[in-house]
GROMACS .gro file of C-alpha atoms in nm:
model
  485
    1MET     CA    1  -0.560  -2.822  -0.628
    2ILE     CA    2  -0.535  -2.852  -0.245
    3GLN     CA    3  -0.932  -2.882  -0.112
    4PHE     CA    4  -0.844  -2.684   0.238
    5LEU     CA    5  -1.104  -2.872   0.426
    6PRO     CA    6  -1.051  -3.235   0.326
    7GLU     CA    7  -1.336  -3.443   0.416
    8GLU     CA    8  -1.174  -3.638   0.683
    9ASP     CA    9  -1.150  -3.314   0.833
   10ILE     CA   10  -1.481  -3.157   0.840
   11MET     CA   11  -1.572  -3.168   1.197
   12LYS     CA   12  -1.913  -3.255   1.350
   13THR     CA   13  -1.800  -2.980   1.615
   14TYR     CA   14  -1.657  -2.676   1.446
   15TYR     CA   15  -1.419  -2.384   1.611
   16LEU     CA   16  -1.415  -2.070   1.382
   17THR     CA   17  -1.251  -1.719   1.527
   18THR     CA   18  -1.192  -1.362   1.331
   19THR     CA   19  -0.877  -1.151   1.499
   20LEU     CA   20  -1.017  -0.938   1.761
   21PRO     CA   21  -1.025  -0.578   1.612
   22TYR     CA   22  -0.806  -0.299   1.822
   23VAL     CA   23  -1.078  -0.048   1.941
   24ASN     CA   24  -0.881   0.263   1.872
   25SER     CA   25  -1.157   0.378   1.609
   26ASP     CA   26  -1.474   0.275   1.491
   27PRO     CA   27  -1.562  -0.071   1.267
   28HIS     CA   28  -1.384  -0.019   0.926
   29LEU     CA   29  -1.487  -0.204   0.578
   30GLY     CA   30  -1.144  -0.468   0.657
   31PHE     CA   31  -1.274  -0.579   0.922
   32ALA     CA   32  -1.617  -0.623   0.767
   33LEU     CA   33  -1.468  -0.853   0.502
   34GLU     CA   34  -1.332  -1.056   0.753
   35ILE     CA   35  -1.614  -1.108   1.021
   36VAL     CA   36  -1.835  -1.187   0.681
   37GLN     CA   37  -1.628  -1.446   0.579
   38ALA     CA   38  -1.622  -1.609   0.856
   39ASP     CA   39  -1.998  -1.587   0.899
   40VAL     CA   40  -2.041  -1.757   0.600
   41LEU     CA   41  -1.849  -2.075   0.719
   42ALA     CA   42  -2.019  -2.038   1.026
   43ARG     CA   43  -2.330  -2.061   0.880
   44TYR     CA   44  -2.267  -2.311   0.616
   45HIS     CA   45  -2.109  -2.557   0.889
   46THR     CA   46  -2.444  -2.520   1.076
   47SER     CA   47  -2.634  -2.597   0.783
   48ILE     CA   48  -2.489  -2.912   0.728
   49GLY     CA   49  -2.519  -3.015   1.111
   50ASP     CA   50  -2.185  -2.916   1.254
   51GLU     CA   51  -2.188  -2.780   1.598
   52VAL     CA   52  -2.062  -2.462   1.569
   53PHE     CA   53  -1.821  -2.256   1.810
   54PHE     CA   54  -1.774  -1.908   1.626
   55ASN     CA   55  -1.544  -1.649   1.852
   56THR     CA   56  -1.466  -1.299   1.774
   57GLY     CA   57  -1.455  -0.969   2.000
   58THR     CA   58  -1.241  -0.690   2.100
   59ASP     CA   59  -0.904  -0.619   2.154
   60GLU     CA   60  -0.880  -0.377   2.438
   61HIS     CA   61  -0.493  -0.337   2.586
   62GLY     CA   62  -0.179  -0.166   2.488
   63GLN     CA   63  -0.010   0.159   2.372
   64LYS     CA   64  -0.260   0.278   2.173
   65ILE     CA   65  -0.565   0.240   2.365
   66TYR     CA   66  -0.367   0.388   2.652
   67GLN     CA   67  -0.291   0.672   2.471
   68LYS     CA   68  -0.646   0.716   2.297
   69ALA     CA   69  -0.787   0.726   2.613
   70VAL     CA   70  -0.557   0.966   2.783
   71SER     CA   71  -0.564   1.170   2.468
   72GLU     CA   72  -0.966   1.170   2.538
   73ASN     CA   73  -0.977   1.226   2.898
   74LYS     CA   74  -1.079   0.920   2.969
   75THR     CA   75  -1.021   0.604   3.163
   76PRO     CA   76  -0.862   0.318   2.935
   77GLN     CA   77  -1.149   0.079   3.061
   78ALA     CA   78  -1.430   0.372   2.995
   79TYR     CA   79  -1.286   0.431   2.686
   80VAL     CA   80  -1.297   0.028   2.540
   81ASP     CA   81  -1.628  -0.010   2.738
   82GLU     CA   82  -1.728   0.247   2.485
   83TYR     CA   83  -1.551   0.128   2.150
   84ALA     CA   84  -1.665  -0.263   2.235
   85VAL     CA   85  -2.039  -0.200   2.194
   86LYS     CA   86  -1.979  -0.016   1.855
   87PHE     CA   87  -1.776  -0.359   1.730
   88ASP     CA   88  -2.058  -0.559   1.884
   89ALA     CA   89  -2.356  -0.387   1.707
   90LEU     CA   90  -2.166  -0.540   1.419
   91LYS     CA   91  -2.375  -0.869   1.456
   92ASN     CA   92  -2.741  -0.684   1.415
   93SER     CA   93  -2.574  -0.444   1.112
   94LEU     CA   94  -2.418  -0.692   0.928
   95ASN     CA   95  -2.654  -1.022   1.051
   96LEU     CA   96  -2.375  -1.217   1.196
   97SER     CA   97  -2.426  -1.556   1.356
   98TYR     CA   98  -2.102  -1.571   1.646
   99ASN     CA   99  -2.231  -1.714   1.945
  100ASN     CA  100  -1.916  -1.592   2.109
  101PHE     CA  101  -1.798  -1.193   2.190
  102ILE     CA  102  -1.467  -1.176   2.400
  103ARG     CA  103  -1.301  -0.857   2.544
  104THR     CA  104  -0.956  -0.885   2.637
  105THR     CA  105  -1.038  -0.712   2.993
  106ASP     CA  106  -1.299  -0.979   3.082
  107PRO     CA  107  -1.137  -1.119   3.383
  108HIS     CA  108  -1.146  -1.461   3.287
  109HIS     CA  109  -0.935  -1.369   3.018
  110VAL     CA  110  -0.695  -1.190   3.198
  111GLU     CA  111  -0.612  -1.496   3.388
  112ALA     CA  112  -0.565  -1.731   3.092
  113ALA     CA  113  -0.329  -1.469   2.997
  114LYS     CA  114  -0.154  -1.517   3.335
  115GLU     CA  115  -0.174  -1.892   3.287
  116ILE     CA  116  -0.023  -1.910   2.981
  117TRP     CA  117   0.250  -1.680   3.060
  118ARG     CA  118   0.300  -1.876   3.397
  119ARG     CA  119   0.312  -2.202   3.123
  120CYS     CA  120   0.571  -2.064   2.890
  121MET     CA  121   0.776  -1.930   3.190
  122LYS     CA  122   0.814  -2.318   3.306
  123ASN     CA  123   0.909  -2.442   3.007
  124ASP     CA  124   1.188  -2.193   3.030
  125ASP     CA  125   1.083  -1.989   2.752
  126ILE     CA  126   1.054  -1.634   2.897
  127TYR     CA  127   1.330  -1.437   3.030
  128LYS     CA  128   1.442  -1.053   3.108
  129THR     CA  129   1.701  -0.845   2.933
  130ILE     CA  130   1.745  -0.498   2.837
  131TYR     CA  131   1.683  -0.401   2.523
  132LYS     CA  132   1.674  -0.155   2.229
  133VAL     CA  133   1.492  -0.201   1.931
  134LYS     CA  134   1.290   0.004   1.653
  135TYR     CA  135   0.906  -0.029   1.680
  136CYS     CA  136   0.611   0.056   1.520
  137VAL     CA  137   0.316   0.196   1.754
  138GLY     CA  138   0.042   0.144   1.464
  139CYS     CA  139   0.118  -0.236   1.443
  140GLU     CA  140   0.252  -0.271   1.793
  141LEU     CA  141   0.539  -0.484   1.684
  142GLU     CA  142   0.908  -0.490   1.656
  143LYS     CA  143   1.031  -0.408   1.326
  144GLN     CA  144   1.358  -0.538   1.171
  145ASP     CA  145   1.539  -0.353   0.891
  146SER     CA  146   1.418  -0.572   0.657
  147GLU     CA  147   1.068  -0.532   0.737
  148LEU     CA  148   1.115  -0.135   0.630
  149GLU     CA  149   1.064   0.067   0.291
  150ASN     CA  150   1.279   0.365   0.319
  151GLY     CA  151   1.314   0.329   0.716
  152ILE     CA  152   0.950   0.339   0.738
  153CYS     CA  153   0.679   0.085   0.837
  154PRO     CA  154   0.528  -0.018   0.504
  155ILE     CA  155   0.176  -0.044   0.648
  156HIS     CA  156   0.177   0.281   0.879
  157PRO     CA  157   0.386   0.496   0.656
  158ASN     CA  158   0.235   0.813   0.849
  159MET     CA  159   0.384   0.659   1.167
  160GLN     CA  160   0.751   0.733   1.269
  161LEU     CA  161   0.905   0.434   1.446
  162GLU     CA  162   1.010   0.469   1.786
  163ILE     CA  163   1.351   0.384   1.928
  164ARG     CA  164   1.321   0.190   2.229
  165GLU     CA  165   1.557   0.113   2.523
  166GLU     CA  166   1.425  -0.076   2.825
  167GLU     CA  167   1.404  -0.373   3.057
  168ASN     CA  168   1.141  -0.610   2.920
  169TYR     CA  169   1.077  -0.983   2.926
  170PHE     CA  170   1.107  -1.198   2.603
  171PHE     CA  171   0.994  -1.477   2.453
  172LYS     CA  172   1.200  -1.734   2.294
  173PHE     CA  173   1.077  -1.702   1.967
  174SER     CA  174   1.435  -1.857   1.817
  175LYS     CA  175   1.387  -2.189   2.025
  176TYR     CA  176   1.066  -2.272   1.788
  177GLN     CA  177   1.180  -2.229   1.414
  178LYS     CA  178   1.247  -2.606   1.367
  179LYS     CA  179   0.908  -2.665   1.529
  180LEU     CA  180   0.741  -2.432   1.320
  181LEU     CA  181   0.910  -2.542   1.018
  182GLU     CA  182   0.780  -2.897   1.089
  183LEU     CA  183   0.445  -2.818   1.147
  184TYR     CA  184   0.388  -2.599   0.772
  185LYS     CA  185   0.599  -2.900   0.596
  186SER     CA  186   0.386  -3.201   0.768
  187THR     CA  187   0.025  -2.953   0.709
  188PRO     CA  188   0.025  -2.816   0.390
  189ASP     CA  189  -0.280  -2.640   0.418
  190PHE     CA  190  -0.203  -2.486   0.747
  191VAL     CA  191  -0.200  -2.138   0.571
  192VAL     CA  192  -0.432  -2.068   0.266
  193PRO     CA  193  -0.353  -1.956   0.018
  194ALA     CA  194  -0.037  -2.112  -0.051
  195ASN     CA  195   0.169  -1.827  -0.160
  196ARG     CA  196   0.121  -1.721   0.244
  197LEU     CA  197   0.248  -2.038   0.374
  198ASN     CA  198   0.523  -1.985   0.151
  199GLU     CA  199   0.545  -1.627   0.296
  200ILE     CA  200   0.563  -1.739   0.646
  201GLU     CA  201   0.794  -2.025   0.574
  202ASN     CA  202   1.012  -1.810   0.456
  203PHE     CA  203   0.994  -1.552   0.748
  204VAL     CA  204   1.053  -1.843   0.983
  205ALA     CA  205   1.380  -2.026   0.777
  206GLY     CA  206   1.553  -1.717   0.776
  207GLY     CA  207   1.561  -1.676   1.154
  208LEU     CA  208   1.373  -1.609   1.450
  209GLN     CA  209   1.470  -1.323   1.690
  210ASP     CA  210   1.327  -1.323   2.031
  211PHE     CA  211   1.030  -1.064   2.100
  212SER     CA  212   0.924  -0.855   2.401
  213ILE     CA  213   0.613  -0.993   2.547
  214SER     CA  214   0.602  -0.684   2.810
  215ARG     CA  215   0.622  -0.346   2.892
  216LEU     CA  216   0.696  -0.146   3.187
  217LYS     CA  217   0.381  -0.048   3.410
  218GLU     CA  218   0.494   0.286   3.514
  219LYS     CA  219   0.537   0.376   3.129
  220MET     CA  220   0.221   0.193   3.020
  221PRO     CA  221   0.027   0.071   3.271
  222TRP     CA  222  -0.278  -0.056   3.027
  223GLY     CA  223  -0.268  -0.424   3.007
  224VAL     CA  224  -0.262  -0.783   3.158
  225PRO     CA  225  -0.014  -0.789   3.491
  226VAL     CA  226   0.281  -0.993   3.447
  227PRO     CA  227   0.245  -1.308   3.731
  228ASP     CA  228   0.487  -1.227   4.018
  229ASP     CA  229   0.627  -0.907   3.879
  230ASP     CA  230   0.423  -0.596   3.927
  231LYS     CA  231   0.653  -0.367   3.741
  232HIS     CA  232   0.518  -0.519   3.411
  233VAL     CA  233   0.225  -0.562   3.200
  234GLN     CA  234   0.193  -0.823   2.955
  235PHE     CA  235   0.245  -0.691   2.583
  236VAL     CA  236  -0.067  -0.664   2.395
  237TRP     CA  237   0.010  -0.946   2.139
  238PHE     CA  238   0.128  -1.211   2.390
  239ASP     CA  239  -0.190  -1.107   2.583
  240ALA     CA  240  -0.440  -1.075   2.277
  241LEU     CA  241  -0.369  -1.410   2.103
  242THR     CA  242  -0.465  -1.631   2.435
  243ASN     CA  243  -0.838  -1.490   2.347
  244TYR     CA  244  -0.874  -1.806   2.117
  245ILE     CA  245  -0.860  -2.054   2.391
  246SER     CA  246  -0.990  -1.866   2.686
  247ALA     CA  247  -1.306  -1.772   2.500
  248LEU     CA  248  -1.310  -2.172   2.538
  249GLY     CA  249  -1.297  -2.166   2.888
  250TRP     CA  250  -0.938  -2.283   2.904
  251PRO     CA  251  -0.763  -2.359   3.130
  252GLU     CA  252  -1.054  -2.443   3.354
  253ASP     CA  253  -1.285  -2.621   3.106
  254MET     CA  254  -1.053  -2.834   2.902
  255GLU     CA  255  -1.347  -3.092   2.821
  256ARG     CA  256  -1.484  -2.792   2.632
  257PHE     CA  257  -1.146  -2.678   2.517
  258GLU     CA  258  -1.068  -3.000   2.337
  259LYS     CA  259  -1.378  -3.039   2.222
  260PHE     CA  260  -1.331  -2.754   1.979
  261TRP     CA  261  -0.997  -2.654   1.955
  262GLY     CA  262  -0.862  -3.034   1.960
  263THR     CA  263  -0.580  -3.241   2.059
  264ASN     CA  264  -0.217  -3.225   1.986
  265ASP     CA  265  -0.277  -3.566   1.738
  266LYS     CA  266  -0.594  -3.360   1.598
  267PRO     CA  267  -0.607  -2.985   1.590
  268LEU     CA  268  -0.972  -2.824   1.495
  269ALA     CA  269  -0.962  -2.482   1.491
  270ILE     CA  270  -0.993  -2.238   1.220
  271GLN     CA  271  -0.864  -1.894   1.198
  272VAL     CA  272  -0.952  -1.612   1.005
  273ALA     CA  273  -0.673  -1.335   0.960
  274GLY     CA  274  -0.573  -1.026   0.728
  275LYS     CA  275  -0.244  -1.047   0.550
  276ASP     CA  276  -0.082  -0.787   0.801
  277ASN     CA  277  -0.125  -1.058   1.078
  278LEU     CA  278   0.014  -1.331   0.905
  279ARG     CA  279   0.334  -1.347   1.143
  280GLN     CA  280   0.108  -1.314   1.443
  281GLN     CA  281  -0.092  -1.560   1.390
  282SER     CA  282   0.079  -1.843   1.216
  283ALA     CA  283   0.419  -1.799   1.364
  284MET     CA  284   0.407  -1.617   1.717
  285TRP     CA  285   0.098  -1.739   1.820
  286GLN     CA  286   0.177  -2.134   1.689
  287ALA     CA  287   0.507  -2.102   1.927
  288MET     CA  288   0.349  -2.001   2.225
  289LEU     CA  289   0.081  -2.310   2.203
  290MET     CA  290   0.366  -2.482   2.138
  291SER     CA  291   0.543  -2.378   2.460
  292ALA     CA  292   0.257  -2.417   2.687
  293ASN     CA  293   0.221  -2.760   2.516
  294LEU     CA  294  -0.110  -2.701   2.370
  295PRO     CA  295  -0.250  -2.763   2.030
  296THR     CA  296  -0.168  -2.552   1.735
  297THR     CA  297  -0.406  -2.392   1.539
  298ARG     CA  298  -0.576  -2.667   1.245
  299GLN     CA  299  -0.602  -2.386   1.012
  300ILE     CA  300  -0.546  -2.004   0.906
  301LEU     CA  301  -0.740  -1.858   0.613
  302ILE     CA  302  -0.546  -1.542   0.478
  303HIS     CA  303  -0.749  -1.237   0.313
  304GLY     CA  304  -0.596  -0.950   0.133
  305PHE     CA  305  -0.660  -0.585   0.220
  306ILE     CA  306  -0.924  -0.351   0.083
  307THR     CA  307  -0.785  -0.077  -0.136
  308SER     CA  308  -1.024   0.250  -0.218
  309GLY     CA  309  -0.914   0.379  -0.574
  310GLY     CA  310  -0.608   0.196  -0.575
  311ALA     CA  311  -0.478   0.324  -0.213
  312LYS     CA  312  -0.512   0.102   0.085
  313MET     CA  313  -0.701   0.173   0.337
  314SER     CA  314  -0.596   0.215   0.664
  315LYS     CA  315  -0.676   0.438   0.989
  316SER     CA  316  -0.342   0.614   0.953
  317LEU     CA  317  -0.410   0.735   0.616
  318GLY     CA  318  -0.772   0.863   0.668
  319ASN     CA  319  -0.976   0.684   0.388
  320VAL     CA  320  -1.135   0.419   0.608
  321ILE     CA  321  -1.457   0.334   0.466
  322ASN     CA  322  -1.728   0.278   0.776
  323PRO     CA  323  -1.957  -0.036   0.644
  324LEU     CA  324  -2.206   0.075   0.888
  325GLU     CA  325  -2.323   0.389   0.640
  326TYR     CA  326  -2.307   0.163   0.311
  327VAL     CA  327  -2.579  -0.088   0.508
  328ASP     CA  328  -2.797   0.233   0.634
  329LYS     CA  329  -2.833   0.360   0.290
  330TYR     CA  330  -2.847  -0.001   0.071
  331GLY     CA  331  -2.895  -0.293   0.366
  332THR     CA  332  -2.725  -0.558   0.496
  333ASP     CA  333  -2.731  -0.840   0.222
  334PRO     CA  334  -2.585  -0.554  -0.072
  335LEU     CA  335  -2.300  -0.492   0.124
  336ARG     CA  336  -2.235  -0.867   0.246
  337TYR     CA  337  -2.292  -0.975  -0.164
  338TYR     CA  338  -2.000  -0.738  -0.279
  339LEU     CA  339  -1.741  -0.836  -0.009
  340LEU     CA  340  -1.827  -1.203  -0.100
  341ALA     CA  341  -1.862  -1.215  -0.478
  342LYS     CA  342  -1.649  -0.885  -0.584
  343MET     CA  343  -1.375  -0.890  -0.314
  344SER     CA  344  -1.096  -1.160  -0.360
  345PRO     CA  345  -1.096  -1.405  -0.060
  346PHE     CA  346  -0.708  -1.378  -0.064
  347GLU     CA  347  -0.551  -1.091  -0.262
  348ASP     CA  348  -0.625  -0.709  -0.206
  349SER     CA  349  -0.902  -0.584  -0.374
  350ASP     CA  350  -1.063  -0.249  -0.464
  351PHE     CA  351  -1.350  -0.081  -0.348
  352THR     CA  352  -1.528   0.244  -0.457
  353LYS     CA  353  -1.882   0.362  -0.399
  354GLU     CA  354  -1.897   0.388  -0.815
  355LYS     CA  355  -1.810  -0.001  -0.827
  356PHE     CA  356  -2.080  -0.111  -0.542
  357GLU     CA  357  -2.329   0.082  -0.693
  358ASP     CA  358  -2.274  -0.064  -1.061
  359ALA     CA  359  -2.289  -0.402  -0.896
  360TYR     CA  360  -2.606  -0.350  -0.683
  361GLN     CA  361  -2.785  -0.252  -0.996
  362ALA     CA  362  -2.671  -0.527  -1.220
  363ASP     CA  363  -2.663  -0.821  -0.991
  364LEU     CA  364  -2.901  -0.736  -0.699
  365ALA     CA  365  -3.186  -0.523  -0.834
  366ASN     CA  366  -3.183  -0.613  -1.235
  367GLY     CA  367  -3.027  -0.988  -1.152
  368LEU     CA  368  -3.150  -1.147  -0.878
  369GLY     CA  369  -3.448  -0.904  -0.788
  370ASN     CA  370  -3.564  -0.889  -1.115
  371LEU     CA  371  -3.581  -1.270  -1.138
  372VAL     CA  372  -3.746  -1.350  -0.821
  373ALA     CA  373  -4.042  -1.079  -0.878
  374ARG     CA  374  -4.077  -1.166  -1.286
  375VAL     CA  375  -4.138  -1.518  -1.212
  376ALA     CA  376  -4.379  -1.444  -0.896
  377ALA     CA  377  -4.625  -1.188  -1.117
  378MET     CA  378  -4.615  -1.469  -1.348
  379ALA     CA  379  -4.727  -1.744  -1.102
  380THR     CA  380  -5.016  -1.561  -0.960
  381ASP     CA  381  -5.274  -1.711  -1.183
  382GLY     CA  382  -5.259  -2.074  -1.015
  383THR     CA  383  -5.117  -2.281  -0.802
  384TYR     CA  384  -4.807  -2.516  -0.859
  385PRO     CA  385  -4.661  -2.800  -0.709
  386LEU     CA  386  -4.372  -2.813  -0.453
  387SER     CA  387  -4.036  -2.970  -0.585
  388GLY     CA  388  -3.896  -3.209  -0.326
  389THR     CA  389  -3.605  -3.075  -0.081
  390VAL     CA  390  -3.342  -2.885  -0.174
  391THR     CA  391  -2.988  -2.874  -0.026
  392ILE     CA  392  -2.649  -2.643  -0.100
  393SER     CA  393  -2.509  -2.754  -0.416
  394ASP     CA  394  -2.200  -2.919  -0.497
  395ALA     CA  395  -2.099  -2.617  -0.635
  396VAL     CA  396  -2.120  -2.356  -0.365
  397THR     CA  397  -1.974  -2.685  -0.137
  398LYS     CA  398  -1.666  -2.752  -0.329
  399ALA     CA  399  -1.628  -2.353  -0.341
  400LEU     CA  400  -1.676  -2.288   0.046
  401ASN     CA  401  -1.447  -2.606   0.100
  402GLU     CA  402  -1.181  -2.390  -0.077
  403TYR     CA  403  -1.282  -2.078   0.085
  404LYS     CA  404  -1.325  -1.940  -0.267
  405PHE     CA  405  -1.656  -1.700  -0.184
  406ASP     CA  406  -1.641  -1.554  -0.483
  407SER     CA  407  -1.654  -1.832  -0.703
  408ALA     CA  408  -1.943  -1.966  -0.472
  409MET     CA  409  -2.135  -1.644  -0.565
  410ALA     CA  410  -2.055  -1.687  -0.957
  411SER     CA  411  -2.204  -1.996  -0.943
  412ILE     CA  412  -2.534  -1.875  -0.787
  413TRP     CA  413  -2.538  -1.612  -1.028
  414GLU     CA  414  -2.486  -1.836  -1.304
  415LYS     CA  415  -2.806  -2.017  -1.236
  416ILE     CA  416  -2.965  -1.659  -1.173
  417LYS     CA  417  -2.873  -1.557  -1.563
  418LYS     CA  418  -2.962  -1.917  -1.699
  419SER     CA  419  -3.280  -1.890  -1.550
  420ASP     CA  420  -3.369  -1.552  -1.710
  421GLN     CA  421  -3.250  -1.674  -1.981
  422PHE     CA  422  -3.498  -1.969  -1.994
  423VAL     CA  423  -3.771  -1.732  -1.898
  424SER     CA  424  -3.709  -1.519  -2.237
  425GLU     CA  425  -3.619  -1.787  -2.468
  426LYS     CA  426  -3.908  -1.957  -2.395
  427ARG     CA  427  -4.108  -1.661  -2.397
  428VAL     CA  428  -4.288  -1.807  -2.037
  429TRP     CA  429  -4.530  -1.554  -1.966
  430GLU     CA  430  -4.701  -1.653  -2.322
  431LEU     CA  431  -4.709  -2.042  -2.243
  432LYS     CA  432  -5.067  -2.181  -2.179
  433ASP     CA  433  -5.173  -2.474  -1.979
  434LYS     CA  434  -4.915  -2.751  -1.906
  435GLU     CA  435  -4.664  -2.598  -2.097
  436ARG     CA  436  -4.660  -2.281  -1.847
  437GLU     CA  437  -4.718  -2.521  -1.563
  438ASP     CA  438  -4.445  -2.724  -1.612
  439ALA     CA  439  -4.198  -2.405  -1.697
  440LEU     CA  440  -4.294  -2.237  -1.391
  441THR     CA  441  -4.234  -2.528  -1.201
  442ARG     CA  442  -3.896  -2.549  -1.305
  443LEU     CA  443  -3.832  -2.193  -1.248
  444PHE     CA  444  -3.983  -2.254  -0.911
  445PHE     CA  445  -3.728  -2.536  -0.829
  446GLU     CA  446  -3.439  -2.302  -0.972
  447ILE     CA  447  -3.494  -2.015  -0.750
  448ARG     CA  448  -3.558  -2.219  -0.434
  449GLN     CA  449  -3.233  -2.391  -0.512
  450ILE     CA  450  -3.063  -2.018  -0.515
  451ALA     CA  451  -3.214  -1.935  -0.211
  452VAL     CA  452  -3.104  -2.229  -0.059
  453ASP     CA  453  -2.745  -2.146  -0.210
  454LEU     CA  454  -2.747  -1.786  -0.095
  455ALA     CA  455  -2.831  -1.851   0.270
  456PRO     CA  456  -2.509  -1.852   0.372
  457PHE     CA  457  -2.393  -1.542   0.212
  458MET     CA  458  -2.695  -1.323   0.251
  459PRO     CA  459  -2.935  -1.466   0.509
  460GLU     CA  460  -3.232  -1.210   0.491
  461THR     CA  461  -3.249  -1.245   0.077
  462ALA     CA  462  -3.270  -1.633   0.126
  463GLU     CA  463  -3.532  -1.613   0.391
  464LYS     CA  464  -3.763  -1.345   0.191
  465ILE     CA  465  -3.706  -1.600  -0.126
  466ILE     CA  466  -3.796  -1.917   0.048
  467LYS     CA  467  -4.074  -1.766   0.199
  468GLN     CA  468  -4.221  -1.631  -0.080
  469TYR     CA  469  -4.144  -1.938  -0.265
  470ASN     CA  470  -4.177  -2.219  -0.012
  471SER     CA  471  -4.608  -2.273  -0.109
  472GLU     CA  472  -4.800  -2.377  -0.417
  473LYS     CA  473  -4.959  -2.036  -0.415
  474ILE     CA  474  -4.686  -1.768  -0.511
  475THR     CA  475  -4.750  -1.432  -0.441
  476LYS     CA  476  -4.611  -1.097  -0.529
  477SER     CA  477  -4.416  -0.885  -0.276
  478GLU     CA  478  -4.185  -0.569  -0.222
  479PRO     CA  479  -3.875  -0.552  -0.476
  480LEU     CA  480  -3.619  -0.735  -0.251
  481PHE     CA  481  -3.351  -0.460  -0.396
  482PRO     CA  482  -3.530  -0.089  -0.489
  483ARG     CA  483  -3.331   0.025  -0.765
  484LEU     CA  484  -3.104   0.341  -0.686
  485ALA     CA  485  -3.236   0.674  -0.815
   0.00000   0.00000   0.00000
């Protein structure tokens, strides 16, 4: 089995970025999954002493934004300002630890996007031509016939493809086929899971077509200006992908850039993305970096879609679940728990209110919450010695190094189950004197271990448990997870 972060690649600096959600609607559960996964990794690496740069933000240019703003009688800037606030608010509602929030309308990012354009142009990788193409507005991507199902984009089946014919600038994607294949071969864990690496390898090996990287300003004015040509703005993907390095102060702050992004002989950056971003992140963006003579990404984690009752969640289908509604009703950590423990790290997973509430009752209220309260209630009649320092367990460390969030959570819940069994089998509540003290001391250590292991996943819950059990005198407290009515 590949360990996705080999020991020699675990850095003292750790750069991690999500994709940037497109601000044409409210935050949805799919992005909550992505950013919570990333948050766990950031918290874990912080806990082991790495200096972490955790980037997220908002993608604010392109046709969908422009059309939405016009339809609401707003300027595009006013529209994106309104929605950027909603996405940044996820930091509090999902208890996120990111330390950088970039907007693609930020002046520095705009200048960085212009600079990467200039470097690709200098390398003779950008040219202008007339083209005709099938285009999916939902994906903001050109589509080849092989990517369509019955002539429709499978990701946005409710959107008609547009046939476009106009003058655009193109990026010489085809030039980088060999280099991309060499990258995948030399770095067998470049994309995880392995089936996604195979998927992008097959796509690239099948031949690459140059892709459009500009739009005529008179038709679609909302974008980063193309350097030295005021008739064009940059294609939204070309602009937005640059955020991963503009966030670090590139191109001015090369010291910081190399510290976190890395160098050509030692790339460092980790990216998290959904499977619908596979081509953009692991091929298009890497080719752009190669063209600009910049280090490629170190590794890209690809997660699946969230379905609801077996149907894909998507804005176009109108069945999107708002994560903030679940936070408001059940709390932050219950939602984080479900996304990490019950959603596959790599493949599509199903989310329904019924499944969520079943897990809440069984695993949180009757599981972890009951154990913590039960043991505390038995310990209020005395003082008990604190055990030594507790560090994150090997099982959780191994699972996180392989991005198996669900396996990590399963190992923690196995400890909860065994502690519950110990209480019942030993009938601890009936024990006296030294037997009782020894049994409770053992349980205290186990609960502290559970709390330390939980800290990257459910930080608020872990903090409450540690506070309650970090004293020789254990006190009762309010239930961690009130049972549902």
